[in-house]
PDB file of C-alpha atoms in Angstrom:
ATOM      1  CA  VAL A1233     144.875  35.304   5.730  1.00  0.00           C
ATOM      2  CA  VAL A1234     142.048  33.443   5.478  1.00  0.00           C
ATOM      3  CA  VAL A1235     143.346  30.006   6.291  1.00  0.00           C
ATOM      4  CA  ILE A1236     145.567  31.898   8.396  1.00  0.00           C
ATOM      5  CA  ALA A1237     142.117  33.284  10.938  1.00  0.00           C
ATOM      6  CA  ILE A1238     140.537  30.448  11.392  1.00  0.00           C
ATOM      7  CA  LEU A1239     143.857  27.935  12.266  1.00  0.00           C
ATOM      8  CA  GLY A1240     144.549  31.018  15.184  1.00  0.00           C
ATOM      9  CA  ILE A1241     140.211  30.876  16.548  1.00  0.00           C
ATOM     10  CA  LEU A1242     140.429  27.158  16.043  1.00  0.00           C
ATOM     11  CA  ALA A1243     143.865  27.220  18.383  1.00  0.00           C
ATOM     12  CA  GLY A1244     142.138  29.160  20.918  1.00  0.00           C
ATOM     13  CA  LEU A1245     139.340  27.030  21.616  1.00  0.00           C
ATOM     14  CA  ALA A1246     141.206  24.337  21.541  1.00  0.00           C
ATOM     15  CA  ILE A1247     144.345  24.983  24.376  1.00  0.00           C
ATOM     16  CA  PRO A1248     141.891  26.169  26.933  1.00  0.00           C
ATOM     17  CA  ARG A1249     140.253  23.232  26.690  1.00  0.00           C
ATOM     18  CA  PHE A1250     143.912  21.280  26.420  1.00  0.00           C
ATOM     19  CA  LEU A1251     145.007  22.716  29.859  1.00  0.00           C
ATOM     20  CA  ASP A1252     141.046  22.106  31.536  1.00  0.00           C
ATOM     21  CA  ALA A1253     142.563  18.241  30.069  1.00  0.00           C
ATOM     22  CA  THR A1254     145.426  18.590  31.846  1.00  0.00           C
ATOM     23  CA  ALA A1255     144.928  19.821  34.952  1.00  0.00           C
ATOM     24  CA  THR A1256     142.099  17.426  35.062  1.00  0.00           C
ATOM     25  CA  ALA A1257     144.385  14.418  35.121  1.00  0.00           C
ATOM     26  CA  ARG A1258     146.089  16.100  37.138  1.00  0.00           C
ATOM     27  CA  GLY A1259     143.688  15.761  40.173  1.00  0.00           C
ATOM     28  CA  ALA A1260     143.134  12.192  38.709  1.00  0.00           C
ATOM     29  CA  ARG A1261     146.384  10.965  39.627  1.00  0.00           C
ATOM     30  CA  ILE A1262     146.498  12.339  42.780  1.00  0.00           C
ATOM     31  CA  VAL A1263     142.963  10.450  43.999  1.00  0.00           C
ATOM     32  CA  ALA A1264     144.777   7.059  41.966  1.00  0.00           C
ATOM     33  CA  ASP A1265     148.097   7.602  43.670  1.00  0.00           C
ATOM     34  CA  MET A1266     146.451   7.804  46.907  1.00  0.00           C
ATOM     35  CA  ARG A1267     144.382   4.941  46.924  1.00  0.00           C
ATOM     36  CA  THR A1268     146.885   3.136  46.392  1.00  0.00           C
ATOM     37  CA  ILE A1269     148.528   4.301  48.584  1.00  0.00           C
ATOM     38  CA  ASP A1270     145.936   3.040  50.794  1.00  0.00           C
ATOM     39  CA  SER A1271     145.310  -0.163  49.107  1.00  0.00           C
ATOM     40  CA  ALA A1272     148.526  -1.326  49.767  1.00  0.00           C
ATOM     41  CA  ILE A1273     148.672  -0.063  53.561  1.00  0.00           C
ATOM     42  CA  VAL A1274     145.651  -2.429  54.102  1.00  0.00           C
ATOM     43  CA  ILE A1275     147.256  -5.593  52.837  1.00  0.00           C
ATOM     44  CA  TYR A1276     150.098  -4.538  54.721  1.00  0.00           C
ATOM     45  CA  ASN A1277     147.543  -4.975  58.163  1.00  0.00           C
ATOM     46  CA  ALA A1278     145.934  -7.878  56.807  1.00  0.00           C
ATOM     47  CA  LYS A1279     149.361  -9.138  56.252  1.00  0.00           C
ATOM     48  CA  THR A1280     151.257  -8.493  59.508  1.00  0.00           C
ATOM     49  CA  GLY A1281     147.761  -7.035  62.094  1.00  0.00           C
ATOM     50  CA  SER A1282     149.473  -4.116  62.155  1.00  0.00           C
ATOM     51  CA  LEU A1283     149.532  -1.015  60.458  1.00  0.00           C
ATOM     52  CA  PRO A1284     152.793  -0.500  58.974  1.00  0.00           C
ATOM     53  CA  THR A1285     155.412   1.828  60.889  1.00  0.00           C
ATOM     54  CA  ILE A1286     157.131   4.040  58.635  1.00  0.00           C
ATOM     55  CA  THR A1287     159.981   6.929  59.740  1.00  0.00           C
ATOM     56  CA  GLY A1288     160.190   9.595  58.134  1.00  0.00           C
ATOM     57  CA  THR A1289     160.064   9.406  54.112  1.00  0.00           C
ATOM     58  CA  ASP A1290     162.005   5.992  54.607  1.00  0.00           C
ATOM     59  CA  TYR A1291     158.866   4.377  52.787  1.00  0.00           C
ATOM     60  CA  THR A1292     160.976   0.644  52.134  1.00  0.00           C
ATOM     61  CA  VAL A1293     158.364  -0.974  55.059  1.00  0.00           C
ATOM     62  CA  LEU A1294     155.709  -0.558  51.771  1.00  0.00           C
ATOM     63  CA  THR A1295     159.087  -0.512  48.323  1.00  0.00           C
ATOM     64  CA  SER A1296     161.372  -3.234  49.973  1.00  0.00           C
ATOM     65  CA  ASP A1297     160.888  -7.395  49.523  1.00  0.00           C
ATOM     66  CA  ASP A1298     162.755  -7.951  52.877  1.00  0.00           C
ATOM     67  CA  ASN A1299     159.416 -10.611  54.720  1.00  0.00           C
ATOM     68  CA  ALA A1300     161.637 -11.299  57.179  1.00  0.00           C
ATOM     69  CA  ASN A1301     162.350  -7.737  58.466  1.00  0.00           C
ATOM     70  CA  GLY A1302     158.836  -7.011  57.923  1.00  0.00           C
ATOM     71  CA  LYS A1303     159.301  -5.601  54.782  1.00  0.00           C
ATOM     72  CA  TYR A1304     156.970  -5.691  51.700  1.00  0.00           C
ATOM     73  CA  GLN A1305     156.715  -5.229  48.641  1.00  0.00           C
ATOM     74  CA  LEU A1306     153.207  -3.425  48.448  1.00  0.00           C
ATOM     75  CA  LEU A1307     154.637  -0.795  46.115  1.00  0.00           C
ATOM     76  CA  ALA A1308     157.126  -0.322  43.326  1.00  0.00           C
ATOM     77  CA  ALA A1309     157.712   2.686  44.299  1.00  0.00           C
ATOM     78  CA  TRP A1310     156.373   5.646  46.471  1.00  0.00           C
ATOM     79  CA  PRO A1311     154.729   7.607  44.480  1.00  0.00           C
ATOM     80  CA  VAL A1312     155.234  11.129  44.144  1.00  0.00           C
ATOM     81  CA  PRO A1313     152.379  14.315  43.443  1.00  0.00           C
ATOM     82  CA  PRO A1314     151.989  15.448  39.518  1.00  0.00           C
ATOM     83  CA  THR A1315     152.987  19.438  39.622  1.00  0.00           C
ATOM     84  CA  GLY A1316     150.944  22.103  38.670  1.00  0.00           C
ATOM     85  CA  THR A1317     146.980  22.422  39.369  1.00  0.00           C
ATOM     86  CA  ALA A1318     144.864  20.081  39.888  1.00  0.00           C
ATOM     87  CA  LYS A1319     141.316  19.618  38.987  1.00  0.00           C
ATOM     88  CA  ILE A1320     139.619  16.992  41.014  1.00  0.00           C
ATOM     89  CA  THR A1321     135.802  17.144  40.726  1.00  0.00           C
ATOM     90  CA  ASN A1322     134.350  15.493  44.294  1.00  0.00           C
ATOM     91  CA  ASN A1323     131.199  13.317  46.451  1.00  0.00           C
ATOM     92  CA  ALA A1324     128.879  16.153  45.285  1.00  0.00           C
ATOM     93  CA  GLY A1325     129.700  16.609  41.745  1.00  0.00           C
ATOM     94  CA  LYS A1326     131.325  19.968  41.929  1.00  0.00           C
ATOM     95  CA  THR A1327     135.015  20.775  39.953  1.00  0.00           C
ATOM     96  CA  VAL A1328     137.541  21.500  43.080  1.00  0.00           C
ATOM     97  CA  THR A1329     140.741  22.982  41.842  1.00  0.00           C
ATOM     98  CA  ILE A1330     143.861  22.636  43.970  1.00  0.00           C
ATOM     99  CA  THR A1331     147.070  24.518  43.700  1.00  0.00           C
ATOM    100  CA  PRO A1332     149.278  21.786  45.579  1.00  0.00           C
ATOM    101  CA  THR A1333     151.531  22.672  48.615  1.00  0.00           C
ATOM    102  CA  ALA A1334     152.857  19.154  48.988  1.00  0.00           C
ATOM    103  CA  THR A1335     155.594  17.933  47.497  1.00  0.00           C
ATOM    104  CA  ALA A1336     155.400  14.439  48.117  1.00  0.00           C
ATOM    105  CA  TYR A1337     152.391  12.321  49.576  1.00  0.00           C
ATOM    106  CA  SER A1338     152.926  11.603  53.223  1.00  0.00           C
ATOM    107  CA  TYR A1339     151.873   8.622  55.879  1.00  0.00           C
ATOM    108  CA  GLY A1340     149.022  10.122  58.594  1.00  0.00           C
ATOM    109  CA  GLY A1341     151.006   7.448  61.371  1.00  0.00           C
ATOM    110  CA  THR A1342     149.354   4.591  63.333  1.00  0.00           C
ATOM    111  CA  THR A1343     147.650   5.968  65.500  1.00  0.00           C
ATOM    112  CA  GLY A1344     145.348   9.664  65.241  1.00  0.00           C
ATOM    113  CA  THR A1345     142.854  10.588  63.009  1.00  0.00           C
ATOM    114  CA  ASN A1346     144.491  10.054  59.315  1.00  0.00           C
ATOM    115  CA  ALA A1347     145.369   7.064  61.098  1.00  0.00           C
ATOM    116  CA  GLY A1348     146.851   4.603  58.665  1.00  0.00           C
ATOM    117  CA  ARG A1349     146.012   6.735  55.394  1.00  0.00           C
ATOM    118  CA  ALA A1350     148.331   8.480  52.666  1.00  0.00           C
ATOM    119  CA  LEU A1351     148.646  12.474  53.629  1.00  0.00           C
ATOM    120  CA  TYR A1352     148.664  14.998  50.225  1.00  0.00           C
ATOM    121  CA  GLY A1353     149.254  18.425  52.523  1.00  0.00           C
ATOM    122  CA  THR A1354     146.941  17.256  55.538  1.00  0.00           C
ATOM    123  CA  LEU A1355     144.627  15.848  53.924  1.00  0.00           C
ATOM    124  CA  THR A1356     142.912  12.314  52.615  1.00  0.00           C
ATOM    125  CA  VAL A1357     141.511  10.797  49.885  1.00  0.00           C
ATOM    126  CA  ASP A1358     137.704  11.139  51.672  1.00  0.00           C
ATOM    127  CA  GLY A1359     139.203  14.933  52.481  1.00  0.00           C
ATOM    128  CA  ILE A1360     140.549  16.139  49.432  1.00  0.00           C
ATOM    129  CA  LEU A1361     136.714  14.290  47.881  1.00  0.00           C
ATOM    130  CA  ALA A1362     134.465  16.049  50.465  1.00  0.00           C
ATOM    131  CA  LEU A1363     136.024  19.738  48.718  1.00  0.00           C
ATOM    132  CA  THR A1364     133.667  22.012  48.378  1.00  0.00           C
ATOM    133  CA  GLY A1365     133.433  23.431  44.447  1.00  0.00           C
ATOM    134  CA  GLU A1366     133.358  25.822  42.001  1.00  0.00           C
TER     135      GLU A1366
END
């Protein structure tokens, strides 16, 4: 009985920490995915001298190897964000909890404030890192 009680106490301490680590990993993945997409866009811009033209969710301009048609395989596939609550450490060192509303990353287009940037919902990676924390 004592052993079972000790195991219960240890489980009670370990499970919340595990769940917190999972949320932190989701947040790190979101930031890494967005930076990877931004890097691919910068490389495309360096190769062609212009931002990629992406129509809807057709990201083949960055994911397929068809140089004759202006497509470069700079990403193996367009990333998909993780599901579930994510925790991110912002630029001020505070923890920000994000409840996902976006089911996919998108592209900010070739004009406007978010031109040439990856978007998660309406935020760029800089916007996510600038959110105010707890």
